[in-house]
Short mmCIF file of C-alpha atoms and ligand atoms in Angstrom, two decimals:
data_model
loop_
_atom_site.label_atom_id
_atom_site.label_comp_id
_atom_site.label_asym_id
_atom_site.label_seq_id
_atom_site.Cartn_x
_atom_site.Cartn_y
_atom_site.Cartn_z
CA UNK A 1 40.95 33.56 12.99
CA UNK A 2 41.63 30.20 11.37
CA UNK A 3 40.21 28.63 8.11
CA UNK A 4 38.16 25.58 9.07
CA UNK A 5 39.99 22.49 8.28
CA UNK A 6 42.95 24.08 6.79
CA UNK A 7 45.03 24.75 9.84
CA UNK A 8 46.12 28.10 8.38
CA UNK A 9 45.86 31.55 10.03
CA UNK A 10 43.74 33.68 7.92
CA UNK A 11 45.25 36.19 5.62
CA UNK A 12 46.77 39.07 7.66
CA UNK A 13 45.77 42.79 6.70
CA UNK A 14 47.62 43.83 3.67
CA UNK A 15 50.34 46.36 4.40
CA UNK A 16 50.60 49.53 2.18
CA UNK A 17 52.41 48.69 -1.03
CA UNK A 18 56.36 49.41 -1.18
CA UNK A 19 58.20 50.02 -4.47
CA UNK A 20 61.62 48.48 -4.73
CA UNK A 21 64.08 49.49 -7.17
CA UNK A 22 66.39 46.74 -8.02
CA UNK A 23 69.54 47.38 -9.69
CA UNK A 24 70.85 45.28 -12.53
CA UNK A 25 72.42 41.89 -11.99
CA UNK A 26 70.67 41.84 -8.49
CA UNK A 27 67.80 39.98 -6.87
CA UNK A 28 65.11 40.58 -4.41
CA UNK A 29 64.90 37.65 -2.10
CA UNK A 30 61.79 37.06 0.03
CA UNK A 31 59.97 34.62 2.21
CA UNK A 32 56.19 34.37 2.65
CA UNK A 33 54.67 32.24 5.35
CA UNK A 34 52.08 29.76 4.76
CA UNK A 35 48.72 31.37 5.25
CA UNK A 36 49.68 34.85 4.21
CA UNK A 37 49.69 36.49 0.93
CA UNK A 38 52.18 38.91 -0.69
CA UNK A 39 51.39 40.46 -3.93
CA UNK A 40 54.27 41.55 -6.41
CA UNK A 41 53.84 43.70 -9.44
CA UNK A 42 56.60 44.44 -12.13
CA UNK A 43 56.15 48.30 -12.72
CA UNK A 44 59.09 48.81 -15.11
CA UNK A 45 62.13 47.10 -16.59
CA UNK A 46 62.49 43.18 -16.88
CA UNK A 47 62.65 40.67 -13.99
CA UNK A 48 62.45 37.07 -13.84
CA UNK A 49 61.71 34.34 -11.07
CA UNK A 50 63.86 31.17 -11.37
CA UNK A 51 64.36 31.65 -15.22
CA UNK A 52 60.53 32.60 -15.92
CA UNK A 53 59.91 36.18 -16.95
CA UNK A 54 57.25 38.27 -14.97
CA UNK A 55 54.74 40.06 -17.31
CA UNK A 56 54.52 43.79 -16.58
CA UNK A 57 51.80 45.11 -14.55
CA UNK A 58 50.53 41.71 -13.68
CA UNK A 59 49.76 41.00 -9.96
CA UNK A 60 51.43 37.59 -8.78
CA UNK A 61 50.41 36.33 -5.30
CA UNK A 62 52.90 34.29 -3.29
CA UNK A 63 52.00 32.21 -0.19
CA UNK A 64 54.34 29.68 1.52
CA UNK A 65 57.17 30.90 -0.84
CA UNK A 66 60.89 31.28 -0.59
CA UNK A 67 62.05 32.77 -3.74
CA UNK A 68 64.10 35.60 -5.35
CA UNK A 69 62.98 37.93 -8.20
CA UNK A 70 66.28 38.62 -10.46
CA UNK A 71 66.94 41.34 -12.98
CA UNK A 72 69.51 41.51 -15.74
CA UNK A 73 68.94 45.18 -16.62
CA UNK A 74 67.20 46.70 -13.46
CA UNK A 75 63.52 46.88 -12.57
CA UNK A 76 61.07 48.37 -10.33
CA UNK A 77 58.52 46.21 -8.50
CA UNK A 78 55.68 46.86 -6.16
CA UNK A 79 55.39 44.68 -3.21
CA UNK A 80 51.92 44.42 -0.95
CA UNK A 81 51.91 42.28 1.89
CA UNK A 82 54.27 41.13 4.86
CA UNK A 83 57.24 39.09 3.90
CA UNK A 84 58.92 37.09 6.79
CA UNK A 85 62.23 37.95 5.20
CA UNK A 86 63.13 40.20 2.48
CA UNK A 87 66.34 41.80 1.24
CA UNK A 88 68.24 42.78 -2.09
CA UNK A 89 71.44 40.89 -3.00
CA UNK A 90 74.02 42.01 -5.41
CA UNK A 91 76.12 38.76 -5.32
CA UNK A 92 74.26 36.02 -7.05
CA UNK A 93 75.54 33.03 -9.23
CA UNK A 94 73.16 33.93 -12.00
CA UNK A 95 75.81 34.74 -14.60
CA UNK A 96 77.45 31.37 -14.15
CA UNK A 97 74.03 29.65 -14.26
CA UNK A 98 73.42 31.57 -17.67
CA UNK A 99 76.70 30.31 -18.92
CA UNK A 100 75.64 26.81 -18.31
CA UNK A 101 72.52 27.50 -20.34
CA UNK A 102 74.76 28.71 -23.14
CA UNK A 103 76.80 25.91 -23.07
CA UNK A 104 73.84 23.41 -23.09
CA UNK A 105 72.45 25.48 -26.07
CA UNK A 106 75.62 24.77 -28.06
CA UNK A 107 75.41 20.94 -27.27
CA UNK A 108 71.64 21.06 -28.44
CA UNK A 109 72.50 22.72 -31.64
CA UNK A 110 75.24 20.22 -32.34
CA UNK A 111 72.96 17.29 -31.26
CA UNK A 112 70.35 18.59 -33.75
CA UNK A 113 72.79 18.60 -36.54
CA UNK A 114 74.04 15.07 -35.65
CA UNK A 115 70.61 13.85 -35.06
CA UNK A 116 71.30 12.91 -31.50
CA UNK A 117 69.79 13.68 -28.26
CA UNK A 118 70.31 16.95 -26.32
CA UNK A 119 72.33 16.91 -23.27
CA UNK A 120 71.07 14.73 -20.48
CA UNK A 121 71.96 16.68 -17.36
CA UNK A 122 71.87 15.53 -13.86
CA UNK A 123 72.21 18.06 -10.89
CA UNK A 124 73.60 16.74 -7.60
CA UNK A 125 74.24 18.42 -4.32
CA UNK A 126 73.30 18.14 -0.72
CA UNK A 127 69.86 19.06 0.68
CA UNK A 128 68.97 22.79 0.14
CA UNK A 129 71.73 23.48 -2.32
CA UNK A 130 69.51 24.95 -4.87
CA UNK A 131 69.20 21.90 -7.10
CA UNK A 132 65.45 22.39 -7.92
CA UNK A 133 65.86 26.09 -8.35
CA UNK A 134 68.73 25.72 -10.88
CA UNK A 135 66.83 23.17 -12.93
CA UNK A 136 63.79 25.50 -12.97
CA UNK A 137 65.91 28.26 -14.20
CA UNK A 138 67.68 26.40 -16.85
CA UNK A 139 64.35 24.91 -17.78
CA UNK A 140 62.85 28.37 -17.95
CA UNK A 141 65.86 29.55 -20.28
CA UNK A 142 65.42 26.38 -22.51
CA UNK A 143 61.77 26.93 -22.98
CA UNK A 144 62.34 30.61 -23.69
CA UNK A 145 64.77 29.90 -26.52
CA UNK A 146 62.29 27.49 -28.11
CA UNK A 147 63.28 24.34 -26.60
CA UNK A 148 61.14 21.61 -24.70
CA UNK A 149 63.25 19.95 -22.13
CA UNK A 150 62.13 16.92 -20.13
CA UNK A 151 62.33 17.63 -16.43
CA UNK A 152 62.85 14.30 -14.32
CA UNK A 153 62.08 14.53 -10.50
CA UNK A 154 63.96 11.73 -8.81
CA UNK A 155 63.33 13.22 -5.44
CA UNK A 156 60.31 11.68 -3.72
CA UNK A 157 60.51 14.08 -0.74
CA UNK A 158 58.81 16.76 -2.88
CA UNK A 159 56.40 16.25 -5.70
CA UNK A 160 56.79 17.98 -9.04
CA UNK A 161 53.43 18.07 -10.72
CA UNK A 162 52.46 15.21 -8.46
CA UNK A 163 52.05 14.30 -4.82
CA UNK A 164 55.18 13.70 -2.61
CA UNK A 165 56.26 10.01 -2.84
CA UNK A 166 55.97 10.09 -6.65
CA UNK A 167 58.62 10.23 -9.30
CA UNK A 168 57.71 12.33 -12.34
CA UNK A 169 58.85 13.53 -15.69
CA UNK A 170 57.27 16.20 -17.85
CA UNK A 171 58.12 18.17 -21.02
CA UNK A 172 58.29 21.87 -20.46
CA UNK A 173 57.85 23.74 -23.74
CA UNK A 174 55.60 26.51 -22.50
CA UNK A 175 55.74 29.23 -19.93
CA UNK A 176 56.06 27.86 -16.26
CA UNK A 177 53.86 29.31 -13.58
CA UNK A 178 55.65 32.22 -11.76
CA UNK A 179 53.77 31.56 -8.51
CA UNK A 180 53.30 27.93 -8.37
CA UNK A 181 56.72 26.85 -9.66
CA UNK A 182 56.26 23.80 -11.85
CA UNK A 183 52.76 24.68 -12.71
CA UNK A 184 49.69 22.43 -12.64
CA UNK A 185 49.16 18.94 -14.06
CA UNK A 186 46.01 17.85 -15.84
CA UNK A 187 42.99 18.04 -13.27
CA UNK A 188 39.26 18.06 -13.63
CA UNK A 189 39.13 21.81 -13.72
CA UNK A 190 40.17 24.60 -16.02
CA UNK A 191 43.64 26.19 -15.63
CA UNK A 192 44.93 29.64 -16.58
CA UNK A 193 48.43 28.05 -17.49
CA UNK A 194 49.02 25.55 -20.05
CA UNK A 195 48.93 22.21 -18.17
CA UNK A 196 51.69 19.70 -18.24
CA UNK A 197 51.26 16.01 -18.67
CA UNK A 198 53.61 14.18 -16.55
CA UNK A 199 54.42 10.44 -16.65
CA UNK A 200 54.14 9.35 -12.82
CA UNK A 201 55.63 6.32 -11.04
CA UNK A 202 55.22 5.57 -7.43
CA UNK A 203 58.03 5.13 -4.87
CA UNK A 204 56.06 5.72 -1.77
CA UNK A 205 59.10 6.17 0.58
CA UNK A 206 61.00 9.26 1.58
CA UNK A 207 64.41 8.25 0.48
CA UNK A 208 66.16 5.95 -2.03
CA UNK A 209 67.87 4.65 1.22
CA UNK A 210 64.70 3.25 2.56
CA UNK A 211 64.61 0.65 -0.38
CA UNK A 212 67.54 1.10 -2.70
CA UNK A 213 66.63 -2.00 -4.77
CA UNK A 214 62.92 -0.56 -5.38
CA UNK A 215 64.30 2.83 -6.10
CA UNK A 216 66.83 1.67 -8.71
CA UNK A 217 64.08 -0.34 -10.53
CA UNK A 218 61.73 2.58 -10.65
CA UNK A 219 64.68 4.64 -11.93
CA UNK A 220 65.23 2.15 -14.68
CA UNK A 221 61.54 2.30 -15.59
CA UNK A 222 61.58 6.15 -15.62
CA UNK A 223 64.65 6.16 -17.84
CA UNK A 224 62.83 3.95 -20.25
CA UNK A 225 59.79 6.43 -20.32
CA UNK A 226 62.31 9.22 -21.02
CA UNK A 227 63.84 7.30 -23.84
CA UNK A 228 60.57 6.47 -25.25
CA UNK A 229 59.34 10.19 -25.08
CA UNK A 230 62.54 11.17 -26.96
CA UNK A 231 61.80 8.57 -29.60
CA UNK A 232 58.30 10.26 -30.38
CA UNK A 233 59.05 13.92 -29.64
CA UNK A 234 61.76 15.71 -31.80
CA UNK A 235 61.49 18.95 -29.75
CA UNK A 236 62.36 17.21 -26.42
CA UNK A 237 64.97 14.99 -27.93
CA UNK A 238 66.79 17.99 -29.17
CA UNK A 239 66.55 19.82 -25.93
CA UNK A 240 67.42 16.78 -23.75
CA UNK A 241 66.53 16.47 -20.13
CA UNK A 242 67.29 17.64 -16.64
CA UNK A 243 67.31 15.27 -13.91
CA UNK A 244 66.74 16.42 -10.16
CA UNK A 245 68.29 14.19 -7.60
CA UNK A 246 67.59 13.65 -3.74
CA UNK A 247 70.12 15.49 -1.61
CA UNK A 248 70.69 12.43 0.50
CA UNK A 249 72.51 10.83 -2.50
CA UNK A 250 75.29 13.41 -2.26
CA UNK A 251 75.68 13.51 1.28
CA UNK A 252 78.26 10.74 1.91
CA UNK A 253 79.76 8.02 -0.25
CA UNK A 254 77.21 5.29 0.82
CA UNK A 255 74.87 6.41 -1.73
CA UNK A 256 77.07 6.97 -4.65
CA UNK A 257 76.15 3.93 -6.32
CA UNK A 258 72.62 4.95 -6.63
CA UNK A 259 73.68 8.17 -8.10
CA UNK A 260 75.95 6.05 -10.60
CA UNK A 261 72.81 3.94 -11.35
CA UNK A 262 70.73 7.25 -12.19
CA UNK A 263 73.65 8.42 -14.44
CA UNK A 264 73.90 5.12 -16.32
CA UNK A 265 70.09 4.58 -16.61
CA UNK A 266 69.58 8.06 -17.99
CA UNK A 267 72.87 8.06 -20.10
CA UNK A 268 73.72 11.32 -18.33
CA UNK A 269 76.45 13.37 -20.18
CA UNK A 270 76.45 16.53 -18.26
CA UNK A 271 76.82 16.32 -14.37
CA UNK A 272 76.11 19.77 -12.45
CA UNK A 273 77.58 19.60 -8.97
CA UNK A 274 76.13 22.19 -6.66
CA UNK A 275 77.53 23.65 -3.47
CA UNK A 276 80.17 21.08 -2.30
CA UNK A 277 83.85 20.94 -3.20
CA UNK A 278 84.27 17.57 -1.67
CA UNK A 279 81.27 16.01 -3.79
CA UNK A 280 82.79 17.77 -6.79
CA UNK A 281 86.02 16.14 -6.25
CA UNK A 282 84.34 12.58 -5.68
CA UNK A 283 82.08 13.07 -8.78
CA UNK A 284 85.29 13.99 -10.91
CA UNK A 285 87.05 10.93 -9.70
CA UNK A 286 83.94 8.88 -10.53
CA UNK A 287 82.53 10.33 -13.50
CA UNK A 288 84.81 12.78 -15.47
CA UNK A 289 85.60 11.63 -18.94
CA UNK A 290 84.06 8.16 -18.18
CA UNK A 291 81.81 6.90 -20.78
CA UNK A 292 78.07 6.62 -19.99
CA UNK A 293 76.20 4.01 -21.75
CA UNK A 294 76.41 5.87 -25.05
CA UNK A 295 79.62 6.87 -26.68
CA UNK A 296 80.09 10.33 -24.88
CA UNK A 297 82.19 11.25 -21.97
CA UNK A 298 80.37 12.87 -19.04
CA UNK A 299 81.43 16.45 -18.07
CA UNK A 300 81.52 17.32 -14.46
CA UNK A 301 80.90 20.97 -13.78
CA UNK A 302 81.14 22.69 -10.39
CA UNK A 303 78.67 25.55 -9.66
CA UNK A 304 78.40 27.72 -6.63
CA UNK A 305 75.39 27.67 -4.34
CA UNK A 306 73.51 30.75 -4.38
CA UNK A 307 73.54 32.69 -1.07
CA UNK A 308 69.82 33.09 -1.19
CA UNK A 309 69.01 29.35 -0.92
CA UNK A 310 67.19 28.85 2.23
CA UNK A 311 67.46 25.77 4.71
CA UNK A 312 63.83 24.47 5.00
CA UNK A 313 63.02 23.12 8.31
CA UNK A 314 60.88 19.83 8.90
CA UNK A 315 57.79 21.91 9.76
CA UNK A 316 58.03 23.98 6.54
CA UNK A 317 58.51 20.92 4.40
CA UNK A 318 55.52 19.09 6.09
CA UNK A 319 53.45 22.14 5.38
CA UNK A 320 54.58 22.11 1.78
CA UNK A 321 53.88 18.38 1.32
CA UNK A 322 50.19 18.97 2.64
CA UNK A 323 49.74 21.93 0.30
CA UNK A 324 50.83 19.75 -2.67
CA UNK A 325 48.27 17.04 -1.56
CA UNK A 326 45.42 19.61 -0.78
CA UNK A 327 46.10 21.24 -4.18
CA UNK A 328 46.06 17.84 -5.91
CA UNK A 329 42.51 17.22 -4.76
CA UNK A 330 40.96 20.75 -4.15
CA UNK A 331 42.96 22.77 -6.63
CA UNK A 332 44.46 26.12 -5.67
CA UNK A 333 43.28 29.73 -5.63
CA UNK A 334 43.37 29.97 -9.28
CA UNK A 335 41.26 26.80 -10.00
CA UNK A 336 39.06 25.11 -7.59
CA UNK A 337 38.57 21.45 -8.23
CA UNK A 338 35.75 19.16 -6.90
CA UNK A 339 36.89 15.89 -5.59
CA UNK A 340 34.37 13.20 -4.82
CA UNK A 341 33.96 11.12 -1.65
CA UNK A 342 32.74 7.54 -1.91
CA UNK A 343 32.15 4.59 0.46
CA UNK A 344 33.68 1.20 -0.98
CA UNK A 345 33.71 -2.26 0.72
CA UNK A 346 37.04 -3.72 1.67
CA UNK A 347 36.39 -6.33 -0.97
CA UNK A 348 36.34 -3.83 -3.65
CA UNK A 349 39.94 -2.63 -3.41
CA UNK A 350 43.06 -4.57 -3.65
CA UNK A 351 45.81 -2.99 -1.83
CA UNK A 352 49.66 -3.48 -1.69
CA UNK A 353 51.92 -2.26 0.97
CA UNK A 354 55.53 -1.69 0.12
CA UNK A 355 57.75 -4.32 1.91
CA UNK A 356 60.49 -2.79 3.93
CA UNK A 357 63.92 -4.34 3.13
CA UNK A 358 64.35 -5.46 6.76
CA UNK A 359 61.08 -7.60 6.63
CA UNK A 360 62.46 -9.15 3.28
CA UNK A 361 65.46 -10.36 5.26
CA UNK A 362 63.32 -11.87 7.84
CA UNK A 363 60.86 -13.54 5.35
CA UNK A 364 63.92 -15.26 3.66
CA UNK A 365 65.35 -16.62 6.81
CA UNK A 366 64.40 -20.28 7.38
CA UNK A 367 60.87 -20.41 8.70
CA UNK A 368 60.22 -17.04 7.29
CA UNK A 369 56.79 -16.73 5.54
CA UNK A 370 57.88 -16.41 1.91
CA UNK A 371 55.40 -18.99 0.53
CA UNK A 372 52.38 -16.89 1.71
CA UNK A 373 49.39 -18.63 0.08
CA UNK A 374 47.38 -15.40 0.13
CA UNK A 375 49.87 -13.65 -2.03
CA UNK A 376 49.03 -13.17 -5.96
CA UNK A 377 50.89 -14.93 -8.72
CA UNK A 378 54.70 -13.63 -8.81
CA UNK A 379 54.58 -14.19 -12.65
CA UNK A 380 57.27 -16.81 -12.42
CA UNK A 381 59.63 -14.56 -10.45
CA UNK A 382 61.23 -15.99 -7.40
CA UNK A 383 63.04 -12.95 -5.80
CA UNK A 384 62.14 -11.41 -2.55
CA UNK A 385 58.50 -9.91 -2.24
CA UNK A 386 58.19 -6.27 -3.25
CA UNK A 387 54.81 -5.91 -1.79
CA UNK A 388 52.49 -7.34 0.67
CA UNK A 389 48.69 -7.64 -0.06
CA UNK A 390 46.90 -5.97 2.86
CA UNK A 391 43.50 -5.68 3.98
CA UNK A 392 42.47 -1.99 4.97
CA UNK A 393 43.06 -1.28 8.73
CA UNK A 394 43.03 1.82 10.96
CA UNK A 395 46.60 2.48 10.28
CA UNK A 396 45.74 3.13 6.64
CA UNK A 397 43.40 6.09 7.71
CA UNK A 398 44.58 9.49 6.22
CA UNK A 399 46.99 7.88 3.83
CA UNK A 400 47.42 8.29 0.04
CA UNK A 401 46.91 5.17 -2.20
CA UNK A 402 48.52 5.20 -5.69
CA UNK A 403 46.18 3.88 -8.31
CA UNK A 404 48.20 1.90 -10.82
CA UNK A 405 47.38 0.98 -14.43
CA UNK A 406 47.59 -2.85 -13.68
CA UNK A 407 44.96 -5.39 -12.76
CA UNK A 408 44.54 -6.31 -8.92
CA UNK A 409 46.45 -9.58 -9.15
CA UNK A 410 49.36 -8.58 -11.31
CA UNK A 411 52.82 -9.84 -10.54
CA UNK A 412 54.67 -7.47 -8.12
CA UNK A 413 57.09 -6.37 -10.77
CA UNK A 414 54.35 -5.24 -13.02
CA UNK A 415 52.72 -3.31 -10.05
CA UNK A 416 55.99 -1.68 -9.27
CA UNK A 417 56.63 -0.81 -12.84
CA UNK A 418 53.36 0.50 -13.67
CA UNK A 419 52.89 4.26 -14.20
CA UNK A 420 50.02 5.81 -12.20
CA UNK A 421 46.49 6.79 -13.05
CA UNK A 422 46.41 9.10 -10.06
CA UNK A 423 45.95 8.90 -6.30
CA UNK A 424 43.09 8.62 -3.84
CA UNK A 425 43.03 9.51 -0.12
CA UNK A 426 41.65 7.24 2.60
CA UNK A 427 39.43 9.50 4.72
CA UNK A 428 38.19 6.66 6.92
CA UNK A 429 38.43 3.07 7.76
CA UNK A 430 35.59 1.46 9.37
CA UNK A 431 36.99 -2.08 10.52
CA UNK A 432 33.66 -3.24 11.90
CA UNK A 433 31.52 -2.20 8.75
CA UNK A 434 34.55 -3.32 6.52
CA UNK A 435 34.13 -0.13 4.60
CA UNK A 436 36.38 2.73 3.59
CA UNK A 437 35.64 6.39 2.66
CA UNK A 438 37.76 7.29 -0.07
CA UNK A 439 38.46 10.78 -1.60
CA UNK A 440 39.35 10.80 -5.38
CA UNK A 441 40.04 13.81 -7.74
CA UNK A 442 37.17 12.64 -9.95
CA UNK A 443 33.73 11.01 -9.80
CA UNK A 444 33.04 7.45 -10.72
CA UNK A 445 33.93 3.99 -9.24
CA UNK A 446 37.58 3.58 -8.00
CA UNK A 447 39.14 1.80 -10.87
CA UNK A 448 39.70 -1.91 -10.34
CA UNK A 449 43.37 -1.84 -10.39
CA UNK A 450 46.15 -2.51 -7.93
CA UNK A 451 46.43 0.10 -5.31
CA UNK A 452 49.87 0.84 -3.68
CA UNK A 453 50.14 2.09 0.00
CA UNK A 454 53.73 3.43 0.96
CA UNK A 455 54.89 5.08 4.05
CA UNK A 456 55.41 8.49 2.13
CA UNK A 457 53.86 11.06 2.12
CA UNK A 458 52.83 10.74 5.80
CA UNK A 459 49.27 10.63 6.85
CA UNK A 460 47.49 13.80 6.57
CA UNK A 461 44.64 13.91 9.00
CA UNK A 462 42.91 17.31 8.19
CA UNK A 463 42.42 16.88 4.50
CA UNK A 464 38.65 16.32 4.67
CA UNK A 465 36.31 16.91 7.51
N1 ATP B 501 68.17 32.81 -4.79
C1 ATP B 501 67.30 32.43 -3.85
N2 ATP B 501 66.76 33.30 -3.04
C2 ATP B 501 65.86 32.91 -2.32
N3 ATP B 501 65.38 31.83 -2.16
C3 ATP B 501 66.00 30.72 -2.91
C4 ATP B 501 66.96 31.08 -3.95
N4 ATP B 501 67.27 29.91 -4.40
C5 ATP B 501 66.50 28.93 -3.87
N5 ATP B 501 65.65 29.53 -2.91
C6 ATP B 501 64.70 28.65 -2.16
O1 ATP B 501 65.48 27.88 -1.28
C7 ATP B 501 64.84 26.59 -1.06
C8 ATP B 501 65.84 25.33 -1.33
O2 ATP B 501 66.09 25.54 -2.78
P1 ATP B 501 66.01 24.16 -3.64
O3 ATP B 501 64.59 23.60 -3.32
O4 ATP B 501 66.23 24.74 -4.95
O5 ATP B 501 67.10 23.32 -3.09
P2 ATP B 501 67.34 21.83 -3.41
O6 ATP B 501 68.81 21.69 -3.40
O7 ATP B 501 66.55 21.30 -4.57
O8 ATP B 501 66.75 21.14 -1.99
P3 ATP B 501 66.43 19.65 -1.78
O9 ATP B 501 67.58 18.90 -2.17
O10 ATP B 501 66.31 19.70 -0.22
O11 ATP B 501 65.04 19.40 -2.27
C9 ATP B 501 63.66 26.70 -1.87
O12 ATP B 501 62.49 27.09 -1.14
C10 ATP B 501 63.93 27.83 -2.90
O13 ATP B 501 62.80 28.30 -3.45
#
């Protein structure tokens, strides 16, 4: 049986519960397919999942998950449902991760005494090295010891409290969601977990390589947002921040200048290198002891990749992106949302498409169409165009549009640098009647703001019927 419209196989029948006894300093690793559920309950002892403790006797439900339940002192867990993979591992890098946490705590205490910002930590490493999991773990530990770290996701391939394609930052001073990872962002429905208030920018492309100039500009804007947050939030300032980076930036020297840009803009002073000797030595050469834009040197620390980190294939990643998009509009099994569909005329929306760098080159060549009269004011800026104003067309059907905070005809730089109100989904484009069917998370008219269309996330045909 299949759930209509969701392209998921229905939950398989629940196998009889199994009890696992996990020895101290070990973890139970498991993978659950999308569309099936596995329930886990902590029966005795203590356990955590990526730095967030499990409450005793509470049932946690996992679907489409690859994760590990770690115990420092030993525990018993009850598992119901069928895992694709499950095993217990005694060898984990958790002690070294905990040592990093204690070292960061020391820096935080010193920063509080000196009235400075806490450590600004950037995590680098190839794809599937465990960067996000390490940041979740260190964020969980920092929150548990009373801190409120800012977590910055600079990887547009995956969303953090937002849709893929966006770059977000949020303060984590409260418990994270054991089942969902980063938890939920403010939505139009109630949430059992404290919601986080992310600041969101749109990149709209899968990789910084797709448009490094635009990525660097959005990075600069995000770093300003983080500095601004530090200036009005003492708890976050003292705890510092964690910056997650796209794996592609660590895979080959071509993109090290982008890593350098992130490190400089965020005044990074701790660089954690996961899972690559060669990257570590490159980073040491580039950064160790070098001064960032503040007066502090950068410490480069090598950490082992966990043996539990799983390579995720394209089909899994695609499913994960679609789940994130669906949850943004419709909620999850804990809180159902009620998005609204409405018809709008083409004339009611102003949509900008991100210009590919190759097109920019063409438009700058003699005879190129740089002086396009249909383009809005460039606010006195004469650089290459960042966006192209486009009329809706069939190719836009099933796409996500980012709703900025700026007026429809704002200069390109203002559109690029604007944080986002949210996202809408183009359910249908009727070129003949010049009408769009739009799905928005809340009711009311689509705000009269500049909308941005990127190539990422890719179109998602099955979101609404
Ligand atoms: N110890 C572990 N046991 C089981 N699964 C794990 C473990 N650590 C991480 N994973 C899983 O492995 C996958 C990859 O990990 P993660 O997302 O942290 O890597 P990453 O370096 O951030 O990847 P990318 O750069 O590609 O986004 C995730 O699904 C994560 O939940």
